[in-house]
Amino acid sequence: MGLATREIMAMRAAMEIQYRSIINLGIGIPTLVANYIPADKNVMIHGENGLLGIGADPEKGYEDPHIINAGGLPCTLVNGGSYFDSSISFAMIRSGMIDITFLGALEIAQNGDLANWIVPGKLVPGMGGGMELAQKAKKVIILTQHTNKKDESKIKKNCTLPITAKNCVNLIITDLGVMKIVDNRLILTEIFETTTIEEVAHKTEATLHIEETVKIIHLSEEGIYYGK
């Protein structure tokens, strides 16, 4: 096995993708989701800079400087993929054509508010497409570590950092477990086999509701499975 925690998180996130979905992957852990999407799901990956159908990384020496992802790195297109200008790309986002966006986070509030674009006082390139994606995608899934570098909870009663979009998050996957947000309530539904419900509750600043039966995520040679 030997998968890193972030890769297991990405593997679990990929289980949320439905057949023939159009998805968008944010920077960081979300980019790993692409490694765990079964080919028979016929998923199209969208890039804000004007791509639909992003494929695997190109082999060294075969990069096309005209085909890059939203992070500016060379990529490829799958069969049936296309590229277009950024105005069409954002029109797709704003019209609600993205089925799922997978995003990173600095903070998430228990009502689904998301802060993921700036820490005051630090230099950043800008919000990018995160604001539109968080507001307009049919489903917003957050992939993040449960705590920050100071071991403080990222999942809060209220965000303290500038907000990217309000009341937008549907599902949170951290290195401890899976939580859904329903009617402004944060509900723990799954934990990884390496932790406990008590640890998740202790490391969550927000008010955490516990599902009646919390599933335990295990990892085997074949992938993820649920057990006791």
Coordinates of N, CA, C and O in Angstrom, one line a residue, residues 47-208:
G47 N -10.6 23.2 -16.7 CA -9.6 24.1 -16.3 C -10.1 25.6 -16.5 O -10.6 25.9 -17.6
E48 N -10.0 26.4 -15.5 CA -10.6 27.8 -15.6 C -9.9 28.6 -16.8 O -10.5 29.5 -17.3
N49 N -8.7 28.2 -17.1 CA -8.0 29.0 -18.2 C -8.5 28.6 -19.6 O -8.1 29.3 -20.6
G50 N -9.4 27.6 -19.7 CA -10.0 27.4 -21.0 C -9.8 26.0 -21.5 O -9.6 25.8 -22.7
L51 N -9.9 25.0 -20.7 CA -9.8 23.6 -21.1 C -10.9 22.7 -20.6 O -11.4 23.0 -19.5
L52 N -11.3 21.8 -21.4 CA -12.3 20.7 -20.9 C -11.8 19.4 -21.5 O -11.6 19.2 -22.7
G53 N -11.5 18.5 -20.5 CA -10.9 17.2 -20.9 C -9.4 17.1 -20.6 O -8.7 16.6 -21.4
I54 N -9.0 17.7 -19.5 CA -7.6 17.6 -19.1 C -7.2 16.2 -18.9 O -7.9 15.4 -18.2
G55 N -6.0 15.8 -19.5 CA -5.6 14.4 -19.3 C -4.3 14.3 -18.4 O -4.1 15.2 -17.6
A56 N -3.6 13.3 -18.6 CA -2.4 13.0 -17.8 C -1.3 14.1 -18.2 O -1.3 14.8 -19.2
D57 N -0.3 14.1 -17.3 CA 0.9 15.0 -17.5 C 1.6 14.5 -18.8 O 1.7 13.3 -19.0
P58 N 2.1 15.4 -19.6 CA 2.8 15.0 -20.8 C 4.2 14.4 -20.5 O 4.7 14.7 -19.5
E59 N 4.6 13.5 -21.4 CA 6.0 13.0 -21.2 C 7.0 14.1 -21.4 O 6.8 15.0 -22.2
K60 N 8.1 13.9 -20.7 CA 9.1 15.0 -20.8 C 9.6 15.1 -22.2 O 9.9 14.1 -22.9
G61 N 9.7 16.3 -22.7 CA 10.1 16.5 -24.1 C 8.9 16.6 -25.1 O 9.1 17.0 -26.2
Y62 N 7.7 16.2 -24.6 CA 6.6 16.3 -25.5 C 5.5 17.3 -25.0 O 4.4 17.2 -25.4
E63 N 6.0 18.2 -24.2 CA 5.1 19.3 -23.7 C 4.6 20.2 -24.8 O 5.5 20.5 -25.7
D64 N 3.4 20.6 -24.8 CA 2.9 21.6 -25.8 C 2.7 22.9 -25.0 O 1.9 23.0 -24.1
P65 N 3.5 24.0 -25.3 CA 3.4 25.2 -24.5 C 2.0 25.9 -24.6 O 1.7 26.8 -23.9
H66 N 1.2 25.5 -25.6 CA -0.1 26.1 -25.8 C -1.2 25.3 -25.0 O -2.3 25.8 -24.9
I67 N -0.8 24.2 -24.4 CA -1.8 23.4 -23.6 C -1.3 23.3 -22.2 O -0.5 22.5 -21.8
I68 N -1.8 24.2 -21.3 CA -1.4 24.2 -19.9 C -2.7 24.3 -19.0 O -3.8 24.7 -19.5
N69 N -2.5 23.9 -17.8 CA -3.6 23.9 -16.9 C -3.7 25.3 -16.2 O -2.9 26.2 -16.5
A70 N -4.7 25.4 -15.3 CA -4.9 26.7 -14.6 C -3.7 27.1 -13.8 O -3.6 28.3 -13.5
G71 N -2.9 26.2 -13.4 CA -1.7 26.5 -12.6 C -0.5 26.9 -13.5 O 0.6 27.2 -13.0
G72 N -0.7 26.9 -14.8 CA 0.4 27.2 -15.8 C 1.3 26.1 -16.1 O 2.3 26.3 -16.8
L73 N 1.0 24.9 -15.7 CA 1.8 23.7 -16.0 C 1.3 23.0 -17.2 O 0.1 22.9 -17.5
P74 N 2.3 22.4 -18.0 CA 1.9 21.6 -19.2 C 0.9 20.5 -18.9 O 1.1 19.8 -17.8
C75 N -0.1 20.2 -19.7 CA -1.0 19.1 -19.5 C -1.3 18.5 -20.9 O -0.8 19.0 -21.9
T76 N -2.2 17.6 -20.9 CA -2.6 17.0 -22.2 C -4.2 17.0 -22.2 O -4.8 17.3 -21.2
L77 N -4.7 16.7 -23.4 CA -6.2 16.6 -23.5 C -6.5 15.2 -23.8 O -5.9 14.5 -24.6
V78 N -7.6 14.7 -23.3 CA -8.1 13.4 -23.6 C -8.9 13.4 -24.9 O -9.2 14.5 -25.4
N79 N -9.2 12.3 -25.5 CA -10.0 12.3 -26.7 C -11.4 13.0 -26.4 O -12.0 12.7 -25.5
G80 N -11.7 13.9 -27.3 CA -12.9 14.6 -27.2 C -12.7 15.9 -26.4 O -13.7 16.7 -26.2
G81 N -11.5 16.1 -25.9 CA -11.2 17.4 -25.1 C -11.2 18.6 -26.0 O -11.1 18.5 -27.3
S82 N -11.3 19.8 -25.4 CA -11.3 21.0 -26.2 C -10.7 22.1 -25.4 O -10.6 22.0 -24.2
Y83 N -10.4 23.2 -26.1 CA -9.9 24.4 -25.5 C -10.6 25.6 -26.1 O -11.0 25.6 -27.2
F84 N -10.7 26.7 -25.3 CA -11.4 27.9 -25.6 C -10.9 29.0 -24.8 O -10.1 28.8 -23.9
D85 N -11.5 30.2 -25.0 CA -10.9 31.3 -24.2 C -11.6 31.4 -22.8 O -12.5 30.7 -22.6
S86 N -10.9 32.1 -22.0 CA -11.3 32.1 -20.5 C -12.7 32.7 -20.3 O -13.4 32.3 -19.3
S87 N -13.2 33.5 -21.2 CA -14.6 34.0 -21.0 C -15.6 32.9 -21.2 O -16.6 32.9 -20.4
I88 N -15.4 32.0 -22.1 CA -16.3 30.8 -22.3 C -16.1 29.9 -21.1 O -17.1 29.4 -20.5
S89 N -14.9 29.7 -20.6 CA -14.6 28.9 -19.4 C -15.4 29.4 -18.2 O -16.0 28.6 -17.5
F90 N -15.3 30.7 -18.0 CA -16.0 31.2 -16.8 C -17.5 31.3 -17.0 O -18.3 31.2 -16.0
A91 N -18.0 31.4 -18.3 CA -19.4 31.3 -18.5 C -19.9 29.9 -18.2 O -21.0 29.7 -17.7
M92 N -19.1 28.9 -18.4 CA -19.5 27.5 -18.1 C -19.6 27.4 -16.5 O -20.6 26.8 -16.0
I93 N -18.7 28.0 -15.8 CA -18.7 27.9 -14.3 C -19.9 28.7 -13.8 O -20.7 28.2 -13.0
R94 N -20.1 29.9 -14.3 CA -21.2 30.8 -13.8 C -22.6 30.3 -14.1 O -23.6 30.7 -13.5
S95 N -22.7 29.5 -15.2 CA -24.0 29.0 -15.6 C -24.3 27.7 -14.9 O -25.3 27.0 -15.2
G96 N -23.4 27.2 -14.0 CA -23.7 26.0 -13.2 C -23.4 24.7 -14.0 O -24.0 23.7 -13.6
M97 N -22.5 24.7 -14.9 CA -22.2 23.5 -15.7 C -21.2 22.6 -15.0 O -21.0 21.4 -15.5
I98 N -20.5 23.0 -14.0 CA -19.6 22.2 -13.3 C -20.3 21.3 -12.2 O -21.0 21.9 -11.3
D99 N -20.2 20.0 -12.4 CA -20.9 19.1 -11.4 C -20.3 19.1 -10.0 O -21.0 19.2 -9.0
I100 N -18.9 19.0 -10.0 CA -18.2 19.1 -8.7 C -17.0 19.9 -8.8 O -16.2 19.7 -9.8
T101 N -16.7 20.7 -7.8 CA -15.4 21.3 -7.7 C -14.7 20.8 -6.4 O -15.4 20.8 -5.4
F102 N -13.5 20.4 -6.6 CA -12.7 20.0 -5.4 C -11.7 21.1 -5.1 O -10.9 21.5 -5.9
L103 N -11.8 21.7 -3.9 CA -11.0 22.8 -3.5 C -10.3 22.6 -2.2 O -10.7 21.8 -1.4
G104 N -9.2 23.3 -2.0 CA -8.5 23.3 -0.8 C -9.1 24.4 0.1 O -10.0 25.1 -0.3
A105 N -8.6 24.5 1.4 CA -9.2 25.5 2.3 C -8.2 25.9 3.3 O -7.3 25.2 3.8
L106 N -8.3 27.2 3.8 CA -7.6 27.7 4.9 C -8.5 27.5 6.2 O -8.1 27.1 7.2
E107 N -9.9 27.8 6.0 CA -10.9 27.6 7.0 C -12.2 27.3 6.4 O -12.5 27.7 5.3
I108 N -13.0 26.5 7.1 CA -14.4 26.2 6.7 C -15.2 26.5 8.0 O -14.9 26.0 9.0
A109 N -16.3 27.2 7.8 CA -17.3 27.4 8.9 C -18.3 26.3 8.9 O -18.6 25.7 7.9
Q110 N -18.9 26.1 10.1 CA -19.9 25.0 10.2 C -21.1 25.2 9.4 O -21.9 24.3 9.1
N111 N -21.4 26.4 8.9 CA -22.5 26.7 8.0 C -22.1 26.6 6.5 O -23.0 26.8 5.7
G112 N -20.9 26.2 6.3 CA -20.4 26.0 4.9 C -19.7 27.2 4.3 O -19.3 27.2 3.1
D113 N -19.5 28.3 5.0 CA -18.6 29.4 4.5 C -17.2 28.9 4.3 O -16.7 28.0 5.0
L114 N -16.6 29.4 3.2 CA -15.2 28.9 2.8 C -14.3 30.1 2.8 O -14.6 31.2 2.2
A115 N -13.1 30.0 3.4 CA -12.0 30.9 3.3 C -10.8 30.2 2.7 O -10.3 29.3 3.4
N116 N -10.4 30.5 1.5 CA -9.3 29.7 0.9 C -8.4 30.5 0.0 O -7.6 29.9 -0.7
W117 N -8.4 31.8 0.1 CA -7.6 32.5 -0.9 C -6.6 33.5 -0.4 O -5.6 33.8 -1.1
I118 N -6.7 33.9 0.9 CA -5.6 34.8 1.4 C -5.5 34.8 2.9 O -6.5 34.6 3.6
V119 N -4.3 34.9 3.4 CA -4.0 35.2 4.8 C -3.5 36.7 4.8 O -2.5 37.0 4.2
P120 N -4.3 37.5 5.5 CA -3.9 39.0 5.5 C -2.4 39.2 5.8 O -1.9 38.6 6.7
G121 N -1.8 40.0 5.0 CA -0.4 40.4 5.2 C 0.5 39.5 4.4 O 1.7 39.9 4.2
K122 N 0.0 38.5 3.7 CA 0.8 37.7 2.8 C 0.5 38.0 1.4 O -0.6 38.2 1.0
L123 N 1.5 37.9 0.5 CA 1.4 38.2 -0.9 C 0.8 37.0 -1.6 O 1.3 35.9 -1.5
V124 N -0.3 37.2 -2.3 CA -0.9 36.2 -3.1 C -1.2 36.7 -4.5 O -1.4 37.9 -4.7
P125 N -1.3 35.8 -5.5 CA -1.6 36.3 -6.9 C -3.1 36.8 -7.1 O -3.4 37.5 -8.0
G126 N -4.0 36.4 -6.2 CA -5.4 36.8 -6.3 C -6.3 35.6 -6.1 O -5.9 34.5 -5.8
M127 N -7.6 35.9 -6.1 CA -8.6 34.9 -5.8 C -8.7 33.9 -6.9 O -9.1 32.7 -6.6
G128 N -8.4 34.2 -8.1 CA -8.6 33.3 -9.2 C -10.0 32.9 -9.4 O -11.0 33.7 -9.2
G129 N -10.2 31.7 -9.9 CA -11.6 31.2 -10.2 C -12.3 30.6 -9.0 O -13.4 30.2 -9.1
G130 N -11.6 30.6 -7.8 CA -12.2 30.0 -6.6 C -13.5 30.5 -6.2 O -14.4 29.8 -5.8
M131 N -13.7 31.8 -6.3 CA -15.0 32.5 -5.9 C -16.2 32.0 -6.8 O -17.2 31.6 -6.2
E132 N -16.0 32.0 -8.1 CA -17.1 31.5 -9.0 C -17.3 30.0 -8.8 O -18.5 29.5 -8.7
L133 N -16.3 29.2 -8.7 CA -16.4 27.8 -8.5 C -17.1 27.4 -7.2 O -18.1 26.6 -7.2
A134 N -16.8 28.1 -6.1 CA -17.4 27.8 -4.8 C -18.9 28.2 -4.8 O -19.7 27.6 -4.2
Q135 N -19.2 29.3 -5.6 CA -20.6 29.7 -5.6 C -21.5 28.9 -6.6 O -22.7 28.7 -6.3
K136 N -20.9 28.5 -7.7 CA -21.7 28.0 -8.8 C -21.7 26.5 -9.1 O -22.5 26.0 -9.8
A137 N -20.6 25.8 -8.6 CA -20.6 24.4 -8.9 C -21.7 23.7 -8.2 O -22.2 24.1 -7.1
K138 N -22.3 22.6 -8.8 CA -23.4 21.9 -8.2 C -23.0 21.3 -6.8 O -23.9 21.2 -6.0
K139 N -21.8 20.9 -6.7 CA -21.3 20.4 -5.4 C -19.9 20.8 -5.1 O -19.1 20.8 -6.0
V140 N -19.7 21.3 -3.9 CA -18.3 21.8 -3.5 C -17.8 20.8 -2.4 O -18.4 20.7 -1.4
I141 N -16.7 20.2 -2.8 CA -16.0 19.3 -1.9 C -14.6 19.9 -1.5 O -13.8 20.2 -2.3
I142 N -14.4 19.9 -0.2 CA -13.1 20.5 0.3 C -12.2 19.4 0.7 O -12.6 18.4 1.4
L143 N -10.9 19.5 0.3 CA -9.9 18.5 0.7 C -8.8 19.3 1.4 O -8.2 20.2 0.8
T144 N -8.6 19.0 2.7 CA -7.7 19.8 3.5 C -7.2 19.0 4.7 O -7.9 18.1 5.2
Q145 N -6.1 19.4 5.3 CA -5.7 18.9 6.6 C -6.7 19.4 7.6 O -7.2 20.5 7.5
H146 N -6.9 18.7 8.7 CA -7.9 19.0 9.7 C -7.5 20.2 10.5 O -8.3 21.1 10.9
T147 N -6.2 20.3 10.7 CA -5.6 21.4 11.5 C -4.5 22.2 10.7 O -4.0 21.6 9.8
N148 N -4.2 23.4 11.1 CA -3.2 24.1 10.4 C -1.8 23.8 11.0 O -1.7 23.0 11.9
K149 N -0.8 24.6 10.6 CA 0.6 24.3 11.1 C 0.8 24.6 12.6 O 1.7 24.1 13.2
K150 N -0.2 25.4 13.2 CA -0.1 25.6 14.6 C -1.0 24.6 15.4 O -1.2 24.8 16.6
D151 N -1.5 23.6 14.7 CA -2.4 22.6 15.3 C -3.7 23.2 15.7 O -4.3 22.6 16.6
E152 N -4.1 24.2 15.0 CA -5.4 24.8 15.3 C -6.4 24.3 14.3 O -6.1 24.1 13.1
S153 N -7.6 24.1 14.7 CA -8.7 23.6 13.8 C -8.9 24.5 12.6 O -9.0 25.7 12.8
K154 N -9.0 23.9 11.5 CA -9.4 24.7 10.3 C -11.0 24.7 10.1 O -11.5 25.4 9.3
I155 N -11.6 23.9 10.9 CA -13.1 23.8 10.8 C -13.7 24.5 12.0 O -13.6 24.0 13.1
K156 N -14.3 25.7 11.7 CA -14.6 26.6 12.8 C -16.1 26.9 12.9 O -16.8 26.6 12.0
K157 N -16.4 27.5 14.0 CA -17.8 28.0 14.1 C -18.0 29.1 13.1 O -19.1 29.1 12.4
N158 N -17.1 30.0 13.0 CA -17.1 31.1 12.0 C -15.7 31.3 11.4 O -14.7 31.2 12.2
C159 N -15.6 31.6 10.1 CA -14.3 31.9 9.5 C -13.7 33.2 10.1 O -14.4 34.2 10.3
T160 N -12.4 33.2 10.3 CA -11.7 34.4 10.8 C -11.0 35.1 9.7 O -10.6 36.2 9.8
L161 N -10.7 34.3 8.6 CA -10.0 34.8 7.4 C -11.0 35.3 6.4 O -12.2 35.0 6.4
P162 N -10.6 36.2 5.4 CA -11.5 36.7 4.4 C -12.2 35.5 3.6 O -11.5 34.6 3.2
I163 N -13.5 35.7 3.5 CA -14.3 34.6 2.9 C -14.2 34.6 1.4 O -14.3 35.7 0.8
T164 N -14.1 33.4 0.8 CA -14.2 33.2 -0.6 C -15.6 33.2 -1.1 O -16.0 33.9 -2.1
A165 N -16.4 32.4 -0.4 CA -17.9 32.3 -0.8 C -18.6 31.8 0.5 O -18.1 31.1 1.3
K166 N -19.8 32.3 0.6 CA -20.6 31.9 1.8 C -21.5 30.7 1.6 O -22.0 30.5 0.5
N167 N -21.7 29.9 2.6 CA -22.7 28.8 2.6 C -22.6 28.0 1.4 O -23.6 27.6 0.8
C168 N -21.4 27.6 1.0 CA -21.2 26.9 -0.3 C -20.7 25.5 -0.2 O -20.9 24.7 -1.1
V169 N -20.1 25.1 0.9 CA -19.4 23.8 1.1 C -20.5 22.7 1.4 O -21.3 22.9 2.2
N170 N -20.4 21.6 0.6 CA -21.3 20.5 0.8 C -20.6 19.3 1.6 O -21.3 18.7 2.4
L171 N -19.3 19.1 1.3 CA -18.6 18.0 1.9 C -17.2 18.4 2.2 O -16.6 19.1 1.5
I172 N -16.7 17.9 3.4 CA -15.3 18.1 3.8 C -14.6 16.8 4.0 O -15.1 15.9 4.7
I173 N -13.4 16.6 3.4 CA -12.6 15.4 3.6 C -11.3 15.9 4.1 O -10.6 16.6 3.5
T174 N -11.0 15.5 5.3 CA -9.7 15.8 6.0 C -8.9 14.6 6.2 O -9.3 13.5 5.8
D175 N -7.7 14.7 6.8 CA -6.9 13.6 7.1 C -7.4 12.7 8.3 O -6.9 11.7 8.6
L176 N -8.6 13.2 8.9 CA -9.2 12.5 10.0 C -10.5 11.8 9.5 O -10.8 10.7 10.0
G177 N -11.2 12.4 8.7 CA -12.5 11.9 8.3 C -13.3 12.7 7.3 O -12.8 13.6 6.6
V178 N -14.6 12.4 7.2 CA -15.5 13.0 6.2 C -16.7 13.6 7.0 O -17.3 13.0 7.8
M179 N -17.0 14.9 6.6 CA -18.1 15.6 7.2 C -18.9 16.2 6.2 O -18.4 16.7 5.2
K180 N -20.2 16.2 6.3 CA -21.1 16.8 5.4 C -21.8 18.0 6.1 O -21.9 18.0 7.4
I181 N -22.2 19.0 5.3 CA -22.9 20.1 5.9 C -24.3 20.1 5.3 O -24.5 20.2 4.1
V182 N -25.3 20.0 6.2 CA -26.7 20.0 5.8 C -27.5 20.9 6.7 O -27.4 20.8 8.0
D183 N -28.2 21.9 6.1 CA -29.0 22.9 6.9 C -28.1 23.5 8.0 O -28.6 23.6 9.1
N184 N -26.9 24.0 7.6 CA -26.0 24.7 8.5 C -25.5 23.8 9.6 O -25.0 24.4 10.6
R185 N -25.6 22.5 9.5 CA -25.1 21.6 10.6 C -24.0 20.8 10.0 O -24.1 20.2 8.9
L186 N -22.9 20.7 10.8 CA -21.7 20.0 10.4 C -21.9 18.6 11.0 O -22.0 18.4 12.2
I187 N -21.9 17.5 10.1 CA -22.2 16.2 10.6 C -21.0 15.2 10.2 O -20.6 15.1 9.0
L188 N -20.4 14.6 11.2 CA -19.4 13.6 11.0 C -20.0 12.3 10.5 O -20.8 11.7 11.2
T189 N -19.6 11.8 9.3 CA -20.2 10.6 8.7 C -19.2 9.5 8.6 O -19.6 8.3 8.6
E190 N -17.9 9.8 8.5 CA -16.9 8.7 8.3 C -15.6 9.2 9.0 O -15.3 10.4 9.0
I191 N -14.8 8.2 9.5 CA -13.5 8.5 10.0 C -12.5 7.5 9.4 O -12.9 6.4 9.0
F192 N -11.3 7.9 9.3 CA -10.2 6.9 8.8 C -9.9 6.0 9.9 O -10.0 6.3 11.1
E193 N -9.4 4.8 9.6 CA -9.1 3.8 10.6 C -8.0 4.2 11.5 O -7.8 3.6 12.6
T194 N -7.2 5.3 11.2 CA -6.1 5.7 12.0 C -6.5 6.7 13.1 O -5.7 7.2 13.9
T195 N -7.8 7.0 13.2 CA -8.3 8.0 14.3 C -9.5 7.5 15.0 O -9.9 6.3 14.8
T196 N -10.1 8.3 15.8 CA -11.3 8.0 16.5 C -12.3 9.2 16.5 O -11.9 10.3 16.1
I197 N -13.5 8.9 16.8 CA -14.5 10.0 16.8 C -14.1 11.0 17.8 O -14.3 12.2 17.6
E198 N -13.6 10.6 19.0 CA -13.2 11.5 20.0 C -12.1 12.5 19.5 O -12.1 13.7 19.9
E199 N -11.1 11.9 18.8 CA -10.0 12.8 18.3 C -10.6 13.8 17.3 O -10.2 15.0 17.4
V200 N -11.5 13.4 16.4 CA -12.0 14.3 15.4 C -12.8 15.4 16.2 O -12.6 16.6 15.9
A201 N -13.6 15.1 17.2 CA -14.4 16.1 17.9 C -13.4 17.0 18.7 O -13.7 18.2 18.7
H202 N -12.3 16.5 19.2 CA -11.4 17.3 20.0 C -10.7 18.3 19.1 O -10.4 19.5 19.5
K203 N -10.4 18.0 17.8 CA -9.7 18.8 16.9 C -10.6 19.7 16.0 O -10.2 20.3 15.1
T204 N -11.9 19.7 16.3 CA -12.9 20.5 15.5 C -13.4 21.6 16.4 O -14.1 21.3 17.4
E205 N -13.2 22.8 16.0 CA -13.7 24.0 16.8 C -15.2 24.1 16.6 O -15.9 24.5 17.5
A206 N -15.7 23.8 15.4 CA -17.1 23.9 15.1 C -17.9 23.0 16.0 O -17.4 22.0 16.5
T207 N -19.2 23.2 16.0 CA -20.1 22.3 16.7 C -20.3 21.1 15.8 O -20.7 21.2 14.6
L208 N -19.9 19.9 16.3 CA -19.9 18.7 15.4 C -21.0 17.8 15.8 O -21.0 17.3 17.0

